[in-house]
Short mmCIF file of N, CA and C in Angstrom, two decimals:
data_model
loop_
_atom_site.label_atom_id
_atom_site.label_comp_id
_atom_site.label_asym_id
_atom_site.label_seq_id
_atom_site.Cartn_x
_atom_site.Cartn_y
_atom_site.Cartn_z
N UNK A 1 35.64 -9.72 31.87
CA UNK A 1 35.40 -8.32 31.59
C UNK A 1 35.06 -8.12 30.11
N UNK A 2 35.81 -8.74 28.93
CA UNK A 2 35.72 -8.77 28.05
C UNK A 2 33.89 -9.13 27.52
N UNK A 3 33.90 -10.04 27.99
CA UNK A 3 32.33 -10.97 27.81
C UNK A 3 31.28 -9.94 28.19
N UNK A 4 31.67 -8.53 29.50
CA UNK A 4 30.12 -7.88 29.78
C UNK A 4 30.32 -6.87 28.82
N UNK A 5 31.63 -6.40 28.26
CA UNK A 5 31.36 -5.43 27.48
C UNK A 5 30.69 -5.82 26.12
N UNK A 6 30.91 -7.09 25.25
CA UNK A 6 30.65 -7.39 24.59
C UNK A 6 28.95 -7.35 24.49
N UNK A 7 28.61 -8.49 25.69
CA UNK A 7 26.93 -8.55 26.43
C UNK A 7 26.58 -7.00 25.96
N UNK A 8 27.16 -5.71 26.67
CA UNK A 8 26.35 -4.52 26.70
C UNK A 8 26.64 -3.85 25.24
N UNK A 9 27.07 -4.13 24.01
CA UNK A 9 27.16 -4.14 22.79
C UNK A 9 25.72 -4.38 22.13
N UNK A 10 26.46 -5.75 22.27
CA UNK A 10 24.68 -6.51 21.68
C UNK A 10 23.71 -6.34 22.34
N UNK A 11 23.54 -5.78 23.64
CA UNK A 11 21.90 -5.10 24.37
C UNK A 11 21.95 -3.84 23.83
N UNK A 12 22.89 -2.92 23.61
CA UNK A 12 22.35 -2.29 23.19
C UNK A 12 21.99 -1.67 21.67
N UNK A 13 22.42 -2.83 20.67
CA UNK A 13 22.44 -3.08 19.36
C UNK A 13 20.71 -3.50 18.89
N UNK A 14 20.31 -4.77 20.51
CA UNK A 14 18.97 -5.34 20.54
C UNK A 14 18.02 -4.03 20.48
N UNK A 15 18.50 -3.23 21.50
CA UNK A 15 17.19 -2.52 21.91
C UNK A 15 17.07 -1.15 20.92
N UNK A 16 18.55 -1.00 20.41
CA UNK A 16 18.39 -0.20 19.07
C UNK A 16 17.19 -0.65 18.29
N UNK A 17 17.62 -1.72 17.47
CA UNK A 17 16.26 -2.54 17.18
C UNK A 17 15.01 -2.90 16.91
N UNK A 18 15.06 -3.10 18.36
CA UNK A 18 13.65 -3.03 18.54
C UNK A 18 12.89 -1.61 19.46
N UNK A 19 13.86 -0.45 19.14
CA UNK A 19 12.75 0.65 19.26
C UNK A 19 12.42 1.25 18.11
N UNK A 20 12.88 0.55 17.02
CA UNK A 20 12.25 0.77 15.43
C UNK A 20 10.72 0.26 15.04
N UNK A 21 10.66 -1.09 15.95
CA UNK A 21 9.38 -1.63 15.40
C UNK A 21 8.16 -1.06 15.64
N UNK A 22 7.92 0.02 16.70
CA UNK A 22 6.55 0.47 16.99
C UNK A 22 6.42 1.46 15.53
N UNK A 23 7.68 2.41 14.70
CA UNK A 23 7.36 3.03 13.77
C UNK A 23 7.17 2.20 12.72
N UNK A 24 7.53 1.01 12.60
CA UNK A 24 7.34 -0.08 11.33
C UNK A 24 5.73 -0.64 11.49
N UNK A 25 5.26 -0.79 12.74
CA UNK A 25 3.69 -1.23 13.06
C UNK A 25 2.84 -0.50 12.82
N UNK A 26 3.33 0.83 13.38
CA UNK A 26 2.26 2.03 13.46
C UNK A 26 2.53 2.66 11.99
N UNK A 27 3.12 3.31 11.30
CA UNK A 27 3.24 4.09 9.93
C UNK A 27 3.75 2.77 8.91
N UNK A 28 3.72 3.23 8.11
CA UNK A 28 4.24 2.28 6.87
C UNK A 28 3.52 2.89 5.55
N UNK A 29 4.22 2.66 4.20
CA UNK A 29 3.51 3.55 3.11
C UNK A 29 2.80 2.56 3.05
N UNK A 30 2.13 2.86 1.73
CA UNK A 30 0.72 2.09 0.67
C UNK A 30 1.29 0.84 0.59
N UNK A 31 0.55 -0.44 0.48
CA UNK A 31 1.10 -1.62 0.51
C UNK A 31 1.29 -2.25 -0.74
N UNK A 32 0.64 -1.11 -1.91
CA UNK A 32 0.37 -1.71 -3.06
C UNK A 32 0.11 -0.45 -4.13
N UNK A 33 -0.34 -0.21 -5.40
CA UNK A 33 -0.97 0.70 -6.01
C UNK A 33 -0.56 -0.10 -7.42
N UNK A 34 -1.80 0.10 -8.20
CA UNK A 34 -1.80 -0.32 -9.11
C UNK A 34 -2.54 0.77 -10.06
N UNK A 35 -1.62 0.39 -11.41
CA UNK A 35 -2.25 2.14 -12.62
C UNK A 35 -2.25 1.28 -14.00
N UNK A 36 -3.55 2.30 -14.27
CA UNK A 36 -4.41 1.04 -15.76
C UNK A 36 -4.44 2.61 -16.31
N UNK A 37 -4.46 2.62 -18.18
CA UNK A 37 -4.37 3.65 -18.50
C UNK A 37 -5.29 3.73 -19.42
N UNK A 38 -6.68 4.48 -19.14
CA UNK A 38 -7.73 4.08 -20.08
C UNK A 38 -7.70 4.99 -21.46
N UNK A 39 -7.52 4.79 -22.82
CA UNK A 39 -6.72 5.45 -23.78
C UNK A 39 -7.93 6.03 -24.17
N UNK A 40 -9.69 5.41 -24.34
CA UNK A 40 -10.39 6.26 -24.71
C UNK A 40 -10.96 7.13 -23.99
N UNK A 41 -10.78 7.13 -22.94
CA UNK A 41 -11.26 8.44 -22.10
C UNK A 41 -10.04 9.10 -21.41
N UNK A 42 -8.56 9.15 -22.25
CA UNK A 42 -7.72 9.37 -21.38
C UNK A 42 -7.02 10.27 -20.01
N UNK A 43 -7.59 8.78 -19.26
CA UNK A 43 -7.75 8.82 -18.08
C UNK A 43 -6.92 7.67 -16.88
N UNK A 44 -6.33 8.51 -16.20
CA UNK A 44 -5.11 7.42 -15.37
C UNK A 44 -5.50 6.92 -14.24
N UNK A 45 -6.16 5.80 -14.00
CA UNK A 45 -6.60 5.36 -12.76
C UNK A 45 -5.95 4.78 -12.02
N UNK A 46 -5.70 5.61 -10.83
CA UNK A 46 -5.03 4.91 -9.87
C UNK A 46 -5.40 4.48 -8.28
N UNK A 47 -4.74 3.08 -8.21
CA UNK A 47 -5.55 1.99 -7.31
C UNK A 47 -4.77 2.38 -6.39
N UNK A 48 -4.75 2.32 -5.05
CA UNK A 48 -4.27 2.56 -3.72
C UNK A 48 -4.31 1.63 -2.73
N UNK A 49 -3.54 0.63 -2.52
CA UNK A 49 -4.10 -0.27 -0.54
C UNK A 49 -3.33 0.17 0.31
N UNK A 50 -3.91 0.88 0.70
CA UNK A 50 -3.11 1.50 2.60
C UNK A 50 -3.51 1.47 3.54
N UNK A 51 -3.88 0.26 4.29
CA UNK A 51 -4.96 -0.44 5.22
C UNK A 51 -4.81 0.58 6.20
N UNK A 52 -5.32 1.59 7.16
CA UNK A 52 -5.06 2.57 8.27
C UNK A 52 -6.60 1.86 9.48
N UNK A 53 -5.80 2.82 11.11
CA UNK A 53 -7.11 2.59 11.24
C UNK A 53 -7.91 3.55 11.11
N UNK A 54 -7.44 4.93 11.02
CA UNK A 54 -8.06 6.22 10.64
C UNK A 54 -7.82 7.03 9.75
N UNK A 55 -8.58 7.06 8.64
CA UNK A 55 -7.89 7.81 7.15
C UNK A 55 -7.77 8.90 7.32
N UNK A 56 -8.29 9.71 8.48
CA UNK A 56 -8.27 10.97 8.82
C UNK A 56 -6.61 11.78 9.54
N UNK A 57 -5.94 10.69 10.58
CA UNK A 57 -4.53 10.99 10.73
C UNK A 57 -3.72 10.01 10.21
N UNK A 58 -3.70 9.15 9.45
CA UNK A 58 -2.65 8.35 8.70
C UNK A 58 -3.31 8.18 7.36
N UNK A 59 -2.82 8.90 6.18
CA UNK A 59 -3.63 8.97 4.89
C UNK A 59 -2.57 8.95 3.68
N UNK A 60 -2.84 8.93 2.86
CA UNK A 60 -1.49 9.12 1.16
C UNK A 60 -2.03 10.71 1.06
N UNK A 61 -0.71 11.78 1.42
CA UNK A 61 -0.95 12.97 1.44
C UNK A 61 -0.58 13.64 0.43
N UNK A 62 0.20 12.94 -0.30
CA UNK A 62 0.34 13.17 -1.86
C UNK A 62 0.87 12.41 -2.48
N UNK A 63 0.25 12.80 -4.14
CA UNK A 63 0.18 12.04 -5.65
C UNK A 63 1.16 12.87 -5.88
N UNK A 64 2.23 12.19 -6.53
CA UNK A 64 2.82 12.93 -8.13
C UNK A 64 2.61 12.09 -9.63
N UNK A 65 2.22 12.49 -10.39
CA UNK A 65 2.33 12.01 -11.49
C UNK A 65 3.25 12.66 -12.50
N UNK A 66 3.86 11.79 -13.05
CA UNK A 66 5.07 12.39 -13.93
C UNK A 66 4.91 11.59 -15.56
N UNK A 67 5.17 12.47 -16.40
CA UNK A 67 4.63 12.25 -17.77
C UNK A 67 6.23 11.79 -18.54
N UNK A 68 6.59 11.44 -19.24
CA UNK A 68 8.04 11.19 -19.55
C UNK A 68 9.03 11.49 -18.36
N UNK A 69 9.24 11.09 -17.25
CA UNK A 69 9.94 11.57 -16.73
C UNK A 69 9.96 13.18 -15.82
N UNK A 70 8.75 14.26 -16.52
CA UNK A 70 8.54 15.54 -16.17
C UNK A 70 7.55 15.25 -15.42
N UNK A 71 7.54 16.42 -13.98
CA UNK A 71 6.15 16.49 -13.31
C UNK A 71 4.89 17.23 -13.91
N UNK A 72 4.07 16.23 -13.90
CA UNK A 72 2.54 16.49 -14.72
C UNK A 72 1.94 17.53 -13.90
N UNK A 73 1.60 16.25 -12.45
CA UNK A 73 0.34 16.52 -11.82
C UNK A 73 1.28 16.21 -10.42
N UNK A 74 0.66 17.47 -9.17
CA UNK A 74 0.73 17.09 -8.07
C UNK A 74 -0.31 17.60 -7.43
N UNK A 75 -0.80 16.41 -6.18
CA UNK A 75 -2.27 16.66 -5.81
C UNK A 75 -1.88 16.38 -4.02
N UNK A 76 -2.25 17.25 -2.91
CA UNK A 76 -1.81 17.48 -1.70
C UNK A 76 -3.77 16.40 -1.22
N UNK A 77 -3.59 15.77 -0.21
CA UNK A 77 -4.58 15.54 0.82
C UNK A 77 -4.00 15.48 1.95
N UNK A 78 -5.68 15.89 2.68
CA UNK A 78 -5.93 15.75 4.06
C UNK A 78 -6.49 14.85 4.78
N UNK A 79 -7.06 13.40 3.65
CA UNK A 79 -7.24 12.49 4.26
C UNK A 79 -7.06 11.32 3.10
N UNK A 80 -7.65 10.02 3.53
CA UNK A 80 -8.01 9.37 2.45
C UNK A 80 -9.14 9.17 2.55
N UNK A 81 -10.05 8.13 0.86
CA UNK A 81 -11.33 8.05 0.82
C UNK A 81 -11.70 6.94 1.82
N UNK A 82 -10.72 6.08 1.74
CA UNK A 82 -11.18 4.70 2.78
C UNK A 82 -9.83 3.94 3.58
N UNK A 83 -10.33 3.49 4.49
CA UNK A 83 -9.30 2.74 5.46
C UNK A 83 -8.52 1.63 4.61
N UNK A 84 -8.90 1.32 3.56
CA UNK A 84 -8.19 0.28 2.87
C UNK A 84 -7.54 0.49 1.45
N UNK A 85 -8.65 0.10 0.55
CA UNK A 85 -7.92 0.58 -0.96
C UNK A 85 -9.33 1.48 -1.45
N UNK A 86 -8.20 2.14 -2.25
CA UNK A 86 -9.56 3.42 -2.61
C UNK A 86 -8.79 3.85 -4.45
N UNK A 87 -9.13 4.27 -5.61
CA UNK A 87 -8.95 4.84 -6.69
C UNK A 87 -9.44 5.84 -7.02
N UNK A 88 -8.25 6.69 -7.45
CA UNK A 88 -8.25 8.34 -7.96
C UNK A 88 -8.37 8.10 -9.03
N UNK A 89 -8.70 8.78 -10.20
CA UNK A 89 -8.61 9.02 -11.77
C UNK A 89 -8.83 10.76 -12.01
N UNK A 90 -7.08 10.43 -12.68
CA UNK A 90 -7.16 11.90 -13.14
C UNK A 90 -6.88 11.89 -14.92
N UNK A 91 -7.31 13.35 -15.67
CA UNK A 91 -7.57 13.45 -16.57
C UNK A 91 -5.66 13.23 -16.94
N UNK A 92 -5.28 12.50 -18.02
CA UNK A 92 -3.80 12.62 -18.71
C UNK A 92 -3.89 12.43 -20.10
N UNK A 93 -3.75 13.08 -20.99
CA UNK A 93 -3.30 12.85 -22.09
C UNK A 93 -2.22 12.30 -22.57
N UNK A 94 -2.62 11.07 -23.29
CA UNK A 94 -1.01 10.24 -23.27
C UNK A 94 -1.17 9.72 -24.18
N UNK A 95 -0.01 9.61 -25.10
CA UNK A 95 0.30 8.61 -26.23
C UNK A 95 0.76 7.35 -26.41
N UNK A 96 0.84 6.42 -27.31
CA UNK A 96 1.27 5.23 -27.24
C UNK A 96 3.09 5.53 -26.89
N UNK A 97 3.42 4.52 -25.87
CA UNK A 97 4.75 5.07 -25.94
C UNK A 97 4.98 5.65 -24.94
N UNK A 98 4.49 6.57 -24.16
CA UNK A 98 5.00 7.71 -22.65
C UNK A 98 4.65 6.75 -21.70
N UNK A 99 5.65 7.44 -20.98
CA UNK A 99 5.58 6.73 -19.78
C UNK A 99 5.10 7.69 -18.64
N UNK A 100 3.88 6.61 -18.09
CA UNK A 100 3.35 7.62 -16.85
C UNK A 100 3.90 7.01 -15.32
N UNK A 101 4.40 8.06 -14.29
CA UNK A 101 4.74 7.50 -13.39
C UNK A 101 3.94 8.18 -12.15
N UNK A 102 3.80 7.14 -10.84
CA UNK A 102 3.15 7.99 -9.88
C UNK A 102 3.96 7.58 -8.24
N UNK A 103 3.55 8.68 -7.84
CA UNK A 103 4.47 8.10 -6.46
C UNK A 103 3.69 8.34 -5.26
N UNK A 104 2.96 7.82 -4.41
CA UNK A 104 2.19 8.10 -2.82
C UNK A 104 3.02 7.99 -2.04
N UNK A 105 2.52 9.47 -1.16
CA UNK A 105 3.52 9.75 -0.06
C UNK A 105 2.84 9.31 1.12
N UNK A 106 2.14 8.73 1.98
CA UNK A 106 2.24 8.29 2.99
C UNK A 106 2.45 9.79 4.28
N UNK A 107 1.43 10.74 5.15
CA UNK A 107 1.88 11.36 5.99
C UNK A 107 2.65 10.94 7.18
N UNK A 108 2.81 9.65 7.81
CA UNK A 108 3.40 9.33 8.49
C UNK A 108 4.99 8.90 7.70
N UNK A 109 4.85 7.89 6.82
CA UNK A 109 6.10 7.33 6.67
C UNK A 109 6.18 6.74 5.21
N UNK A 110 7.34 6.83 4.87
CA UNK A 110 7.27 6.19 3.50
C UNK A 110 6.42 6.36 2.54
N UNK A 111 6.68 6.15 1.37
CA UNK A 111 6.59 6.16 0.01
C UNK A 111 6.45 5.07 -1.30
N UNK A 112 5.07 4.81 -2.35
CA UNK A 112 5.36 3.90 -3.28
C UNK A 112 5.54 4.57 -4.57
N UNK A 113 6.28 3.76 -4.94
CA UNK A 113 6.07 4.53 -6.94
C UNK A 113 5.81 3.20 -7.37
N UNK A 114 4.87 3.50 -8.80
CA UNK A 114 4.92 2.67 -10.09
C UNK A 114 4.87 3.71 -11.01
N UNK A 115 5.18 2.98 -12.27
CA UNK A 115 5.22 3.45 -13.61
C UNK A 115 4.46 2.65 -14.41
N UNK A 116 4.35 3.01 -15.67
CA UNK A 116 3.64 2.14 -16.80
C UNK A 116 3.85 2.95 -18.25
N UNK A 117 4.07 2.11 -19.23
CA UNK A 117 4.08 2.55 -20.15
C UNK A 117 2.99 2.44 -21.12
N UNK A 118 2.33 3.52 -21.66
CA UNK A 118 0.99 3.63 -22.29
C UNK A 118 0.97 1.97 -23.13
N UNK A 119 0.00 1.35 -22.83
CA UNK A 119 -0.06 0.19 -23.96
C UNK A 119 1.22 -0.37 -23.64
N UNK A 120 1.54 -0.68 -22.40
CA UNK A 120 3.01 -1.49 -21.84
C UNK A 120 2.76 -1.77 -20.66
N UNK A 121 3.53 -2.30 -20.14
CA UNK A 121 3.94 -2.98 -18.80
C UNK A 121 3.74 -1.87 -17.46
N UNK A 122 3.36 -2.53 -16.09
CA UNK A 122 3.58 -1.49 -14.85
C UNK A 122 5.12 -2.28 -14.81
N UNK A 123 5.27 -1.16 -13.76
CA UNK A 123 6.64 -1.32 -13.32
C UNK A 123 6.49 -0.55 -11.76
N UNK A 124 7.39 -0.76 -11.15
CA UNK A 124 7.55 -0.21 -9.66
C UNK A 124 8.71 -0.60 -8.78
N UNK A 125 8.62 0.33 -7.74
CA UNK A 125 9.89 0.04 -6.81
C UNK A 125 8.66 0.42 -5.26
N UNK A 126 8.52 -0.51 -4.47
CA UNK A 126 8.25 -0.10 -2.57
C UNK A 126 9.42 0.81 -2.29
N UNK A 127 9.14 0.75 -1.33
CA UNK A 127 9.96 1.86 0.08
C UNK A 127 10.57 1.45 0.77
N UNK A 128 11.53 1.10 1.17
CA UNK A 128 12.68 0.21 1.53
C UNK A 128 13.68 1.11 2.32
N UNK A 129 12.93 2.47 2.40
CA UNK A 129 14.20 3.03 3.54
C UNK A 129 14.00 2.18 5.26
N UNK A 130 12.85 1.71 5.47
CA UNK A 130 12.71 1.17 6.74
C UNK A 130 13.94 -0.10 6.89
N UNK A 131 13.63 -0.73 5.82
CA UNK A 131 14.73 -2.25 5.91
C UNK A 131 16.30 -1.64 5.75
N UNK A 132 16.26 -0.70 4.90
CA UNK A 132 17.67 -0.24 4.94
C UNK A 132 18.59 0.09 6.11
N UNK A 133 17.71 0.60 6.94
CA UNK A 133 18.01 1.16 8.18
C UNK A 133 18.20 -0.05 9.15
N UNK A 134 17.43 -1.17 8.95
CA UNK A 134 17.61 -2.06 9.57
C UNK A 134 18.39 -2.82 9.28
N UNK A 135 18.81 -3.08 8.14
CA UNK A 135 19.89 -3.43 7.75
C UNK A 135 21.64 -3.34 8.34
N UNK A 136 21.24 -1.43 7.93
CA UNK A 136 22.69 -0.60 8.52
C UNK A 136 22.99 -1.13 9.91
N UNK A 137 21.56 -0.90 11.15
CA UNK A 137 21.78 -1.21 12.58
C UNK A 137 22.68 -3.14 12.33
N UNK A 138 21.75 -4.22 11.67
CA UNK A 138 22.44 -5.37 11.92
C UNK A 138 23.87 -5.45 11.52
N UNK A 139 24.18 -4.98 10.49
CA UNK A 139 25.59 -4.61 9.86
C UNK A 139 26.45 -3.53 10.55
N UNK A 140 25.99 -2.92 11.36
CA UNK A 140 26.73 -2.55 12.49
C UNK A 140 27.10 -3.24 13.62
N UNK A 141 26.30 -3.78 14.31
CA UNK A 141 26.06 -4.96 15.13
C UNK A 141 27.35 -5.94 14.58
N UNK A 142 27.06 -6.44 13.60
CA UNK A 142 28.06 -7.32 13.17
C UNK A 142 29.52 -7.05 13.67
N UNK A 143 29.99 -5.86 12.78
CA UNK A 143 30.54 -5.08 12.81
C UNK A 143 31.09 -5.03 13.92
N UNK A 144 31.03 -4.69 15.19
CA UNK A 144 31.01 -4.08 16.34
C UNK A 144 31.37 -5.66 17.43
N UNK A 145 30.99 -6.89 16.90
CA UNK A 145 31.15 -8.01 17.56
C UNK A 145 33.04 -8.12 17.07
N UNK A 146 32.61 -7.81 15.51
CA UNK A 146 34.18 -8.57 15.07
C UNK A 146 35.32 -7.62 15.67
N UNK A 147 35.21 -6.69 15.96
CA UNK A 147 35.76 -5.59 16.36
C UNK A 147 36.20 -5.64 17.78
N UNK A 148 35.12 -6.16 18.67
CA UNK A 148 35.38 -6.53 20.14
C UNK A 148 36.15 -8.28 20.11
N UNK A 149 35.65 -9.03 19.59
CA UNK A 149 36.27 -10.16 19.66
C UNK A 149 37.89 -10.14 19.06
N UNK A 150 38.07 -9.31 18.17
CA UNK A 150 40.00 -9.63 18.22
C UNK A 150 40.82 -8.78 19.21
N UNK A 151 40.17 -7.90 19.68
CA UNK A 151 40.96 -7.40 20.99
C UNK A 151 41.42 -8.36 22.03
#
């Protein structure tokens, strides 16, 4: 008795699971973005790869750009320019020293940021609420075995 309850634990821990993966296949943010900061025309170009198969319902529906930490610039779309990687350039005035940051929102799912510091380094963090979550489910799972096995 012990053994089917356990069995119907972990089936239904599995199928938790794996009814995550069709939203991990189908949506997912930008896979990448990269920001160059051109000082004589200052101007912030930013690179985008968000492979879709239709830029028209799965697109980066918004930019933020943030200037020290403060919001600069926010820019709303309704689509993207291309199914793959595409670059925006918007006008920023920036000094040696500030830090510009940007973040794509993804209409389906998730989110990237990078940063850069004028005449410095990019920097960035991906979107990691998907793994987190997957995480929580296996660490529950776990959880939930050690829990049935000392009874």
């Amino acid at each position: 008795m012990r053994f089917v309850r356990c069995g119907g634990i972990i089936l239904l821990i599995v199928m938790g699971g794996l009814s995550l993966v069709p939203l991990a296949v189908h949506s997912h943010p930008p896979s990448n973005m990269e920001l160059k900061y051109d000082g004589d025309r200052q101007a912030l170009n930013v690179t985008i790869s968000h492979g879709v198969s239709n830029a028209d319902t799965h697109y980066i529906e918004k930019l933020e750009i943030t200037k020290n930490d403060a919001l600069y610039l926010s820019r709303d779309y309704t689509s993207q320019p291309s199914t793959s990687t595409f670059t925006y350039s918007f006008d920023v005035p920036a000094a040696e020293g500030d830090t510009l940051g940007v973040s794509a929102v993804c209409n389906q799912y998730g989110s990237l940021e990078r940063s850069l510091v004028v005449n410095g380094e990019t920097t960035g963090n991906g979107d990691t609420a998907g793994f987190s979550l997957l995480l929580l489910c296996v660490a529950a799972g776990i959880g939930a075995l050690l829990y049935t096995s000392k009874k």
